[in-house]
Coordinates of C-alpha atoms in Angstrom, one line a residue:
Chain A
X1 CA 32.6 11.6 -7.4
X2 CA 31.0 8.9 -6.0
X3 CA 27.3 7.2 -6.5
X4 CA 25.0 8.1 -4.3
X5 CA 22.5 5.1 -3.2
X6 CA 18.8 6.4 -1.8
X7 CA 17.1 3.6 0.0
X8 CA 14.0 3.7 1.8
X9 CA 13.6 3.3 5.2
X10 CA 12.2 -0.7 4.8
X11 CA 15.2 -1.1 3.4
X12 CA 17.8 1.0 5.0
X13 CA 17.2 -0.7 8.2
X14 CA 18.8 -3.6 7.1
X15 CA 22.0 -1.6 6.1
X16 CA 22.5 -0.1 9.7
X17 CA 19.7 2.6 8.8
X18 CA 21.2 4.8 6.8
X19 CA 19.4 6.2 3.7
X20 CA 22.1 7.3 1.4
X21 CA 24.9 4.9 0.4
X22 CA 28.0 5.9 -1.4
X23 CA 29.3 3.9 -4.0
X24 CA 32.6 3.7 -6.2
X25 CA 31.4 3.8 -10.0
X26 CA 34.4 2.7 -11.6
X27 CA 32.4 -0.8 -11.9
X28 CA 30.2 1.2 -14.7
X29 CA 26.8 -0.2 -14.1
X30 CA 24.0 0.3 -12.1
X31 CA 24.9 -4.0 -11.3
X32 CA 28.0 -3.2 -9.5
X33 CA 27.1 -0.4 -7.5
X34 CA 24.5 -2.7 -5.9
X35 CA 27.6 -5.5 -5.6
X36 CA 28.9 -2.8 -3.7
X37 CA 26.3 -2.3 -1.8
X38 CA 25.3 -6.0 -0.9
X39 CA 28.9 -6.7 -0.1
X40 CA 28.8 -3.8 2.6
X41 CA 25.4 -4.9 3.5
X42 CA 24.4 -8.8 2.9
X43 CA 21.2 -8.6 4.5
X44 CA 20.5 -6.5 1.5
X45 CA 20.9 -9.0 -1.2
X46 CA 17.7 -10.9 -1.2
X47 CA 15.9 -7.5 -0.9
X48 CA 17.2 -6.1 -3.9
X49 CA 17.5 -9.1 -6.6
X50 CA 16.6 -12.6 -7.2
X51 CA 18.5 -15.9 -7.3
X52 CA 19.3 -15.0 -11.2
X53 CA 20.8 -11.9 -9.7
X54 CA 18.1 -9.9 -11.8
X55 CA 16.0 -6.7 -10.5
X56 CA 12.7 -7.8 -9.2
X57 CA 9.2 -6.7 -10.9
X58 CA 8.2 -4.9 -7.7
X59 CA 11.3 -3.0 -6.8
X60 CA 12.5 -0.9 -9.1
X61 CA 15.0 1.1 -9.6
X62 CA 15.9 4.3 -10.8
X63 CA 19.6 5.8 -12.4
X64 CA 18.7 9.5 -11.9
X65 CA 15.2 10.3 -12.5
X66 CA 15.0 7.0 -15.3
X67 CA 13.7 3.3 -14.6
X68 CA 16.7 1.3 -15.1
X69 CA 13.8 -1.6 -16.7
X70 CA 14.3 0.9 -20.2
X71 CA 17.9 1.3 -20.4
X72 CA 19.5 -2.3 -19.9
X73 CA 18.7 -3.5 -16.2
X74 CA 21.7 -3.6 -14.2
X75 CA 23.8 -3.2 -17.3
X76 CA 22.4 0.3 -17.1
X77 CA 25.8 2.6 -17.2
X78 CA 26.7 4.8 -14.6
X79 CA 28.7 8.2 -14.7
X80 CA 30.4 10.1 -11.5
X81 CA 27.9 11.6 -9.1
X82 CA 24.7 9.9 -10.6
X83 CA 22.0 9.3 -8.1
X84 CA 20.3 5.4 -7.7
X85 CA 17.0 5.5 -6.5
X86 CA 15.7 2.6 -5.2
X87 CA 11.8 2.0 -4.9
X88 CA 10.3 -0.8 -3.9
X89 CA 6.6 -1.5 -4.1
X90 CA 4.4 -0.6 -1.0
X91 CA 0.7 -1.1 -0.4
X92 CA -0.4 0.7 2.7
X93 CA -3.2 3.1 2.5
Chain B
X1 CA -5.2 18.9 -20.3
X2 CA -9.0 18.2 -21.5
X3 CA -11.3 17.2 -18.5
X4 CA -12.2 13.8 -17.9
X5 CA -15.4 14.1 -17.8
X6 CA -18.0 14.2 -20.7
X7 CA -17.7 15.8 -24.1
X8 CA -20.6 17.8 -23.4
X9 CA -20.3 18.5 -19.7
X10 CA -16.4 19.6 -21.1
X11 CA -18.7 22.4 -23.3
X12 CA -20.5 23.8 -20.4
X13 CA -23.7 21.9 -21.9
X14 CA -25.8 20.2 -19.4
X15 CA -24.0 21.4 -16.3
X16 CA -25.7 21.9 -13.4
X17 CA -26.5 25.2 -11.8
X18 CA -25.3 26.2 -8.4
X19 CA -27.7 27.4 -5.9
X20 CA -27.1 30.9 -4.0
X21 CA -25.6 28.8 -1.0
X22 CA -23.0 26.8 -3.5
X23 CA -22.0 30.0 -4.7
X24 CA -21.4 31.2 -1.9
X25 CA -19.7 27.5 -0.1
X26 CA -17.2 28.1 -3.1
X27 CA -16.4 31.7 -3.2
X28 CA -12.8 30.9 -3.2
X29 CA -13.1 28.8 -6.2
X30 CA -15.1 30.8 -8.5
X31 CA -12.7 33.2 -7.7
X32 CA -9.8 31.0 -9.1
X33 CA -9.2 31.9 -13.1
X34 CA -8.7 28.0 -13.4
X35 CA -12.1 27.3 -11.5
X36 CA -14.7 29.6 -12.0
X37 CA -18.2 29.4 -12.4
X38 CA -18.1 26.7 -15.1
X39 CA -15.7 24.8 -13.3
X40 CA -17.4 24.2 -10.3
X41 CA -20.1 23.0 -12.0
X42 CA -18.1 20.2 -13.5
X43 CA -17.0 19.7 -10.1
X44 CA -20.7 19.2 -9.2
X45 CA -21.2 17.2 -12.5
X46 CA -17.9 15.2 -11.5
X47 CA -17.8 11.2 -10.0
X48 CA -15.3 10.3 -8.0
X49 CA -15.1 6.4 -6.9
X50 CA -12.7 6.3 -3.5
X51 CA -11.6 2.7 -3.1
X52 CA -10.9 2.4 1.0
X53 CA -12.1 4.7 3.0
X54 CA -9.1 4.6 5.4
X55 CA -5.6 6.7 5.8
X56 CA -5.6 7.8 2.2
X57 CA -9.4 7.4 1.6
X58 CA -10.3 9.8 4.7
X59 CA -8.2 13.2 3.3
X60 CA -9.3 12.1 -0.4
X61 CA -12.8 12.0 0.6
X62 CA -12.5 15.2 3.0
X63 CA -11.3 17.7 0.7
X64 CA -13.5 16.3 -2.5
X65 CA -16.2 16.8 -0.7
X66 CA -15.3 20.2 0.8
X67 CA -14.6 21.3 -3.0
X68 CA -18.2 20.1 -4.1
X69 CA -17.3 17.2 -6.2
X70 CA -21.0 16.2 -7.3
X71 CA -20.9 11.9 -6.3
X72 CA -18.4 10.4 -4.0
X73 CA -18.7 6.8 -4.0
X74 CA -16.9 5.1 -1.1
X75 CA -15.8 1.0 -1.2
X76 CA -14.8 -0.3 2.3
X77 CA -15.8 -3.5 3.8
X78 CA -14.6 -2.9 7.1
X79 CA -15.8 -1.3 10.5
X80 CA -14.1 1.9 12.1
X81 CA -11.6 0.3 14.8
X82 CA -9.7 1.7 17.7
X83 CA -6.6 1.6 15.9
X84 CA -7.9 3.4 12.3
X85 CA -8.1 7.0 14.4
X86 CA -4.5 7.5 14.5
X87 CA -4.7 8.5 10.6
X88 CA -8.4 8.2 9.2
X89 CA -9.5 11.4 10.3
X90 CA -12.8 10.7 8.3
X91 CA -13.9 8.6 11.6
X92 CA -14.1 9.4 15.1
X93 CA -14.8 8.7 18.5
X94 CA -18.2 8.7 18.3
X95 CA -18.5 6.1 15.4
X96 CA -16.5 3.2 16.4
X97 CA -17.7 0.1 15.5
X98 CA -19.8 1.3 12.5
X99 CA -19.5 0.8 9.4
X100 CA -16.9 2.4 7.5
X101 CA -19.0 3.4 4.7
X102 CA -21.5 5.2 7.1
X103 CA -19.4 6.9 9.3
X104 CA -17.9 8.2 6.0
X105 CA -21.0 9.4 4.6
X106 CA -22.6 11.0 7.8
X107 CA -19.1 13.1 8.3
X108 CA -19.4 14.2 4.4
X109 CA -23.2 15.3 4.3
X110 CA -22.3 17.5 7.9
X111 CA -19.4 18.6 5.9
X112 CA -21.3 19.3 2.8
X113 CA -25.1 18.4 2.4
X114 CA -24.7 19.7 -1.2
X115 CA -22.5 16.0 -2.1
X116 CA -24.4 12.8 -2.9
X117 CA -22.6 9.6 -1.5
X118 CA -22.9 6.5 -2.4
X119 CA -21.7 3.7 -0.4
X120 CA -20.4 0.1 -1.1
X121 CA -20.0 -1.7 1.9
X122 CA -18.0 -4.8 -0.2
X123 CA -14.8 -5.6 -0.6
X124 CA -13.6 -4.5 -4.2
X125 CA -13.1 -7.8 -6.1
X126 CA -12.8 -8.9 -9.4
X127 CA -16.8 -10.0 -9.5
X128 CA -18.1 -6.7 -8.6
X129 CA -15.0 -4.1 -9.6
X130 CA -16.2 -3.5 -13.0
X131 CA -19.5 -2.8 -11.9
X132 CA -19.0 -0.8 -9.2
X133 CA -16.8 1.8 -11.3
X134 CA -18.4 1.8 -14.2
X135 CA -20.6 4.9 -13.5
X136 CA -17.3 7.1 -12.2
X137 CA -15.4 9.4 -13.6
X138 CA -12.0 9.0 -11.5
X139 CA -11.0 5.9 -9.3
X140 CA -8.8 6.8 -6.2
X141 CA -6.5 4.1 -4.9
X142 CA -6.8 4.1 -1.4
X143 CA -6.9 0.8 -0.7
X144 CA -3.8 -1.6 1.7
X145 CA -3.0 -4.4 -0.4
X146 CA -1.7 -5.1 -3.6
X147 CA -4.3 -7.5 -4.9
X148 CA -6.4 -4.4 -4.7
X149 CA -4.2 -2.2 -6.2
X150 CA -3.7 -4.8 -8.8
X151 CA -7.3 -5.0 -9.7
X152 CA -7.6 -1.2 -9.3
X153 CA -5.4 -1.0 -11.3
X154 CA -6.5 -2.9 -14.1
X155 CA -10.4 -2.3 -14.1
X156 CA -9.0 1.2 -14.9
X157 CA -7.1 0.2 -18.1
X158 CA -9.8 -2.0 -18.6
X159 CA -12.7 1.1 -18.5
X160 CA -10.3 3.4 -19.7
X161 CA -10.6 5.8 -16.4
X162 CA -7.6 7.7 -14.4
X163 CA -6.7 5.9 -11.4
X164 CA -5.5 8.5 -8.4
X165 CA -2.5 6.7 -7.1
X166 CA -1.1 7.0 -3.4
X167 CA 0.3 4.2 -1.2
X168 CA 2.1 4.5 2.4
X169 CA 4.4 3.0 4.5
X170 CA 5.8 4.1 7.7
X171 CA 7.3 7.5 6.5
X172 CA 7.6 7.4 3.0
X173 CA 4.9 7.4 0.2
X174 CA 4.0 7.2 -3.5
X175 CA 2.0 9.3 -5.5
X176 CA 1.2 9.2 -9.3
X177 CA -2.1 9.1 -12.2
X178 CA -2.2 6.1 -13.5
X179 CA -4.5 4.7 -16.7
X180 CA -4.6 8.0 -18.3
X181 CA -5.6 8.1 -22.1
X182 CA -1.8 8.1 -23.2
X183 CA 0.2 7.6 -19.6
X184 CA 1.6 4.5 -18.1
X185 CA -0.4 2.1 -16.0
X186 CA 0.8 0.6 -12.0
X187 CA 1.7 -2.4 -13.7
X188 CA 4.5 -0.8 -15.9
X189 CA 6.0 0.5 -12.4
X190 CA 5.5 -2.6 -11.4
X191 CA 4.7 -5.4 -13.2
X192 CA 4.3 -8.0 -10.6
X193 CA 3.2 -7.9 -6.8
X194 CA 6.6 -8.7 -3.9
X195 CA 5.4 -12.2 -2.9
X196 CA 3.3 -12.6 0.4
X197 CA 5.9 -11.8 3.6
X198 CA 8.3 -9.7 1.5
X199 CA 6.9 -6.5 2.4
X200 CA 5.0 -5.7 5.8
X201 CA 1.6 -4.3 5.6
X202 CA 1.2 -0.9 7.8
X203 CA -1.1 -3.4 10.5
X204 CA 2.7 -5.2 11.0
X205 CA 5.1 -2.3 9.9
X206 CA 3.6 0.8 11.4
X207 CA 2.4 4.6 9.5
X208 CA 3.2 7.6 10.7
X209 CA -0.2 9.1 11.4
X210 CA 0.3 12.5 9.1
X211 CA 1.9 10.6 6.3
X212 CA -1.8 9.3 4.3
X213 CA -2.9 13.2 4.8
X214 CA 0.1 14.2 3.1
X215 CA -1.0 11.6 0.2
X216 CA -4.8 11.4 0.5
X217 CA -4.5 15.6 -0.2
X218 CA -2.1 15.1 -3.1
X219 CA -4.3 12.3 -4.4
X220 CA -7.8 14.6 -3.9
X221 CA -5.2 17.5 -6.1
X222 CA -4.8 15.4 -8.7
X223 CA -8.5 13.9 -9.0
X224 CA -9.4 17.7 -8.8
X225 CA -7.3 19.0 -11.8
X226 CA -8.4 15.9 -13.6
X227 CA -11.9 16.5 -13.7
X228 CA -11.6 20.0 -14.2
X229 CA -8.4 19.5 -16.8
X230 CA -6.1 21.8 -15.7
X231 CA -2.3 21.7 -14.8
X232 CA 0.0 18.8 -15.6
X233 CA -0.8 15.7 -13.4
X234 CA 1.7 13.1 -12.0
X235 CA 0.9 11.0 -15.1
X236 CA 4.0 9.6 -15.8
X237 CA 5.8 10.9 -12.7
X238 CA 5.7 9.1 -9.3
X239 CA 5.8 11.3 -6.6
X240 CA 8.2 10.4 -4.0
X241 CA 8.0 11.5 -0.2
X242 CA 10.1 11.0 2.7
X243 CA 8.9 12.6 5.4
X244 CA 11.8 11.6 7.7
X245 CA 14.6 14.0 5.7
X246 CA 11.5 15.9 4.5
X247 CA 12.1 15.4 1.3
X248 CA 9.8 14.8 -2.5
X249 CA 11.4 14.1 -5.7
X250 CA 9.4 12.8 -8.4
X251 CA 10.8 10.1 -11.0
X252 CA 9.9 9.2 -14.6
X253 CA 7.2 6.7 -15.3
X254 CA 7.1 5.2 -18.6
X255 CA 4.7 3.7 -20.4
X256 CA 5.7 -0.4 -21.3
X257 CA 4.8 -1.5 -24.3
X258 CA 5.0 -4.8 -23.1
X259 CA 3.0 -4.3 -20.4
X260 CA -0.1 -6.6 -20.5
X261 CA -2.5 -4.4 -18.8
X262 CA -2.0 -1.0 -20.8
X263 CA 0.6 -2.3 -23.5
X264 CA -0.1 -5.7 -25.6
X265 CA -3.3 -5.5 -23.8
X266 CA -3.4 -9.4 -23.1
X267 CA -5.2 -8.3 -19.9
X268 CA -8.7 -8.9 -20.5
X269 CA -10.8 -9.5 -18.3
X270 CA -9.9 -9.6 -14.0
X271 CA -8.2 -12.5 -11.9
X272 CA -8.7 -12.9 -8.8
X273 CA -6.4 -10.7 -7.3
X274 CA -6.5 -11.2 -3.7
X275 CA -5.0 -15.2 -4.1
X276 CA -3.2 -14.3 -6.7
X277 CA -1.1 -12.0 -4.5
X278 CA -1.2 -14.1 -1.4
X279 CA -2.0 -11.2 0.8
X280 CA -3.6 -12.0 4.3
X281 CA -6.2 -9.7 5.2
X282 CA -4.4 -8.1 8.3
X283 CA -7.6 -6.8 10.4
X284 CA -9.6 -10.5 9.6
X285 CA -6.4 -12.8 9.4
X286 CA -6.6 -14.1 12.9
X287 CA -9.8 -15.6 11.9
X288 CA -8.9 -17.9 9.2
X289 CA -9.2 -20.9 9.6
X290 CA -6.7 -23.3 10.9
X291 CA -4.6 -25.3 8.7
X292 CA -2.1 -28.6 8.7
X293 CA 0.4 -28.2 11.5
X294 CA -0.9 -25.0 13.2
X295 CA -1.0 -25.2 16.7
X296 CA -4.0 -23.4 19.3
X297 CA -3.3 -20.8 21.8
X298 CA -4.7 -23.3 24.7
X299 CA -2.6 -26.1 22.9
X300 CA 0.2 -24.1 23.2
X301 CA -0.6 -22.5 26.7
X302 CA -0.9 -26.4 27.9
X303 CA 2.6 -27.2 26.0
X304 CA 4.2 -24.0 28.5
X305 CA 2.3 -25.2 31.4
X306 CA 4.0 -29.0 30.8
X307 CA 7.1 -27.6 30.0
X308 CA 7.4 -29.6 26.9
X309 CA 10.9 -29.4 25.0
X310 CA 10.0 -26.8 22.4
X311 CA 11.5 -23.7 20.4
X312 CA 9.1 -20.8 20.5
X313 CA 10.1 -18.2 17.9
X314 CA 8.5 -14.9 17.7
X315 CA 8.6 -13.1 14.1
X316 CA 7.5 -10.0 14.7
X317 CA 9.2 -6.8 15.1
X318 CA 11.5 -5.4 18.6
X319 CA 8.7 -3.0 18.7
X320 CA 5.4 -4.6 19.2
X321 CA 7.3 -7.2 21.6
X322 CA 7.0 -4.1 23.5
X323 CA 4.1 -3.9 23.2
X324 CA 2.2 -7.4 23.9
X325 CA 5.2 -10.9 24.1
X326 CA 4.5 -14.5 25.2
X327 CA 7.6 -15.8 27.9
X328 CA 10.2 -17.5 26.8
X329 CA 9.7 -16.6 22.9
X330 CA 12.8 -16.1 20.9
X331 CA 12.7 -13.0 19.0
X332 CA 13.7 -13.0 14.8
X333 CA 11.9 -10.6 13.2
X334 CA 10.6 -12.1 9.6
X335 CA 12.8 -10.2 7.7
X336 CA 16.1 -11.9 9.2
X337 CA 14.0 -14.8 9.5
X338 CA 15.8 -16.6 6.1
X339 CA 19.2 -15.6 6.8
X340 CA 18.4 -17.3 11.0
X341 CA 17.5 -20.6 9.7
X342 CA 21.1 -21.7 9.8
X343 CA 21.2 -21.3 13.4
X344 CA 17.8 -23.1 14.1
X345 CA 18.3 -27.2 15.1
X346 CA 15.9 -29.1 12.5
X347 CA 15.5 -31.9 14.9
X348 CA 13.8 -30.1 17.8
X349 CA 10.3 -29.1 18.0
X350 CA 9.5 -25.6 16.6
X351 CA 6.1 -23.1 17.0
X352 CA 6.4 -20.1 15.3
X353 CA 4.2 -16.9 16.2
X354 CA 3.5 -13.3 15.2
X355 CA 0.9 -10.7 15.4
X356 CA -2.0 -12.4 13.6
X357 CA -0.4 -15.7 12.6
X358 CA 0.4 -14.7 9.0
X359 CA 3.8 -13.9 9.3
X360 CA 4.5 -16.8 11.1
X361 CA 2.8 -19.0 8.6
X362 CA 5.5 -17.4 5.8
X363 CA 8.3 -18.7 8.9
X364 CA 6.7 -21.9 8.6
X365 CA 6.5 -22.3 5.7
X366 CA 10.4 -21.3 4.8
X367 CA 11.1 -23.8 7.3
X368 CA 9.2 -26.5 5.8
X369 CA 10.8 -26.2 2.5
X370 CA 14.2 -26.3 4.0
X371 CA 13.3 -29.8 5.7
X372 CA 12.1 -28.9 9.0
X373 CA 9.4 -31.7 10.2
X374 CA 8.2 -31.0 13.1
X375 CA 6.8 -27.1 13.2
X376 CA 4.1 -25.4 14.0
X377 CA 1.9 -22.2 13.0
X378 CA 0.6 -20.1 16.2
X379 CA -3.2 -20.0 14.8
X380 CA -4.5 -16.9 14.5
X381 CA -1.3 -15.1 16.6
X382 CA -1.0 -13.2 19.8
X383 CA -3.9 -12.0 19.3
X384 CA -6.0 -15.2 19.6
X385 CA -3.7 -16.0 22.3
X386 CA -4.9 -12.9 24.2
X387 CA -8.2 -13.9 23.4
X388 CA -8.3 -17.5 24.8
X389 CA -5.4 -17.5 27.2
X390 CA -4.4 -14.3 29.0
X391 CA -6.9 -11.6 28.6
X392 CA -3.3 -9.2 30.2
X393 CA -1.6 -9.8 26.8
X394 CA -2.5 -5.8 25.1
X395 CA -4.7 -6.6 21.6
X396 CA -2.8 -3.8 19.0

């Protein structure tokens, strides 16, 4: 089963506006599946780590229902048919 | 889940009576198990410190007030605007141009004469923050920046309150408690603010009008089971809603023990949180002051009129060049803005524009640090330039 990638609309619209990705998880991680992802959708790259090619401190993200920050960062493993949440932080009010 | 207000207030001692009209205003809660009599009184006992009194702030301060909550005490420097009545449905009509703070306290006292507000009409900084919430029981962030929520945020951890969590944009937001006794804080979702530019406020990205009264109620829930301790709050849940698919999901929130605000506690006392984020105030940002390299309006209308050999380049989005555009202006939005450079020629003269002139400052600067010499900054936006130069341009 493949990954399934939930991005929010700011971000979505720079991968041709959709909200759910899928992703192949034989790469293991929660890393590849956002290779995956930036390779299908460049514009996506900056948005989603640094030059390092490390998360961000205001976008996290989210393997299931668990911050990837508490179980090894992009290293964080993936199974079939987990869910990657991506949340970036917003400020409106 | 104990109350957060006082040990003795929490044992019924020193509460305050209802009058035969309260009792009868809140029938329905004193007919709630979980309410009741007593509770109601901590409601009346309760403080309640909104900061903003805008989307979020207006349903937050609405329905505390409607349930009786004791003190409301509202921080907003700004004046109701045109443009606030799509969502703050604390304001109307009939009080444009006033303060916020006023308008917000006239529209509680008609909606409930029994609730004391007290008004701040400040910005919340770092000189005044711990002063201003020191008295309160709850803190609501309400607020539409992140230096705010930043020192929001950390005056809670610092004075050990809950801080009431929502945040918007377009159709999605966030909802959590932060700064509970055992919970995480903001900072250990995120532990740094995106820099300025990387994430459009709602004045540049658009909110859908409902979408802070979805969050402003769930926020006014939350501060409401807090005070009277009952349920299981969002501590250590965010709340996530999508109100395009319709859909809420909540994810974990875990405390960091590295965190410095709630975790090693390095955190002491507050920064100052509005340059340490970089964030332009988006209503006032058209009035800063002009810096190296920007350009006027009527310097740049007299540039048109000579038909000098420029590049005009317009960073905002496809959908407010619907709504107000100057001739001629090349449209790539900020976002794409990086990955455009490339096709940009270094050695021709460039003036950059947006909304307010903010955005366009980020464009200039990125330029800049790629080796572009001669550019320019449109001071203070399209909307100075519909100010000084063509009073037809639409002000949004």
């Amino acid at each position: 089963m493949p990954i399934t990638v939930n991005l929010p609309s700011i971000l979505a619209r720079l991968a041709n506006d959709e909200r759910a990705l899928e992703a192949d998880p034989t790469g293991g991680t929660v890393g590849s599946v956002v290779d995956q992802v930036v390779a299908r959708y460049p514009l996506l790259g900056p948005r989603l780590r640094n030059d390092a090619g490390e998360p961000y401190p205001f976008v996290t993200f989210y393997l299931n229902d668990d911050d990837i920050r508490f179980a090894g960062g992009f290293g964080a493993a993936v199974r079939d048919g987990d869910e990657v949440t991506i949340v970036p932080a917003i400020a409106g009010g | 889940m104990a109350s957060v207000i006082g040990q003795d207030q929490r044992a019924n001692l020193g509460l305050p009576e209802l009058n035969s009209d309260e009792v009868l205003r809140y029938a329905r809660h004193l007919l709630l198990p979980d309410v009741g009599l007593d509770g109601q009184r901590r409601l009346k006992a309760s403080r309640v410190l909104l900061i903003g009194a805008g989307g979020l702030g207006s349903p937050t301060a609405l329905y505390l007030a409607a349930a009786g909550v004791g003190t409301i005490g509202i921080v907003d420097p700004d004046v109701v605007d045109a443009s606030n009545l799509q969502r703050q449905v604390l304001h109307a009509t009939s009080t444009l141009g006033r303060r916020k703070v006023d308008s917000a306290r006239d529209r509680l006292h008609d909606l409930n004469p029994h609730v004391h507000v007290e008004t701040y009409d400040v910005a919340f900084r770092a000189d005044n923050a711990e002063d201003i919430a020191r008295s309160y029981d709850v803190i609501v962030d309400g607020t539409d920046n992140f230096g705010t929520r930043y020192l929001t945020n950390d005056v809670c951890v610092l004075l050990g309150k809950p801080n009431v969590y929502g945040s918007i944009f377009r159709f999605e937001g966030q909802a959590s408690v932060f700064a509970t006794e055992d919970g995480p804080c903001y900072r250990c979702l995120f532990p740094e603010p995106p820099p300025p530019g990387m994430v459009p406020s709602c004045a540049e990205g658009g909110v859908l009008g409902v979408l802070p009264g979805l969050i402003g109620t769930i926020q006014a829930t939350e501060t409401i089971k807090l005070l009277l301790g009952i349920g299981s709050t969002l501590a250590g849940r965010l709340l996530l809603v999508n109100t395009l698919d319709m859909q809420f999901r909540t994810v974990k929130v875990v405390k960091d023990p590295e965190c410095p605000a709630c975790g090693t506690r390095t955190i002491t006392r507050l920064e100052e949180y509005a340059e340490y984020c970089g964030i332009p105030d988006p209503q006032g940002a058209h009035e800063e002051p002009m810096t190296v390299g920007d350009i006027t309006p009527v310097e740049l209308a007299e540039k048109i009129k000579r038909q000098d050999d420029f590049d005009l380049i317009d960073v905002r989005e496809p959908q407010e060049v619907n709504i107000a555009r100057i001739e001629g202006a090349r449209l790539i939005p900020l976002g794409q803005f990086e990955a455009a450079i490339a096709s940009l020629n270094p050695a021709r003269e460039i003036v950059v524009m947006c909304r307010s002139g903010a955005r366009s400052g980020m464009a200039v600067h990125q330029l800049r640090q790629r080796g572009f010499q001669n550019v320019h900054n449109l001071a203070g936006g399209i909307l100075a330039w519909a100010d000084t130069v063509d009073p037809t341009v639409v002000k949004y």
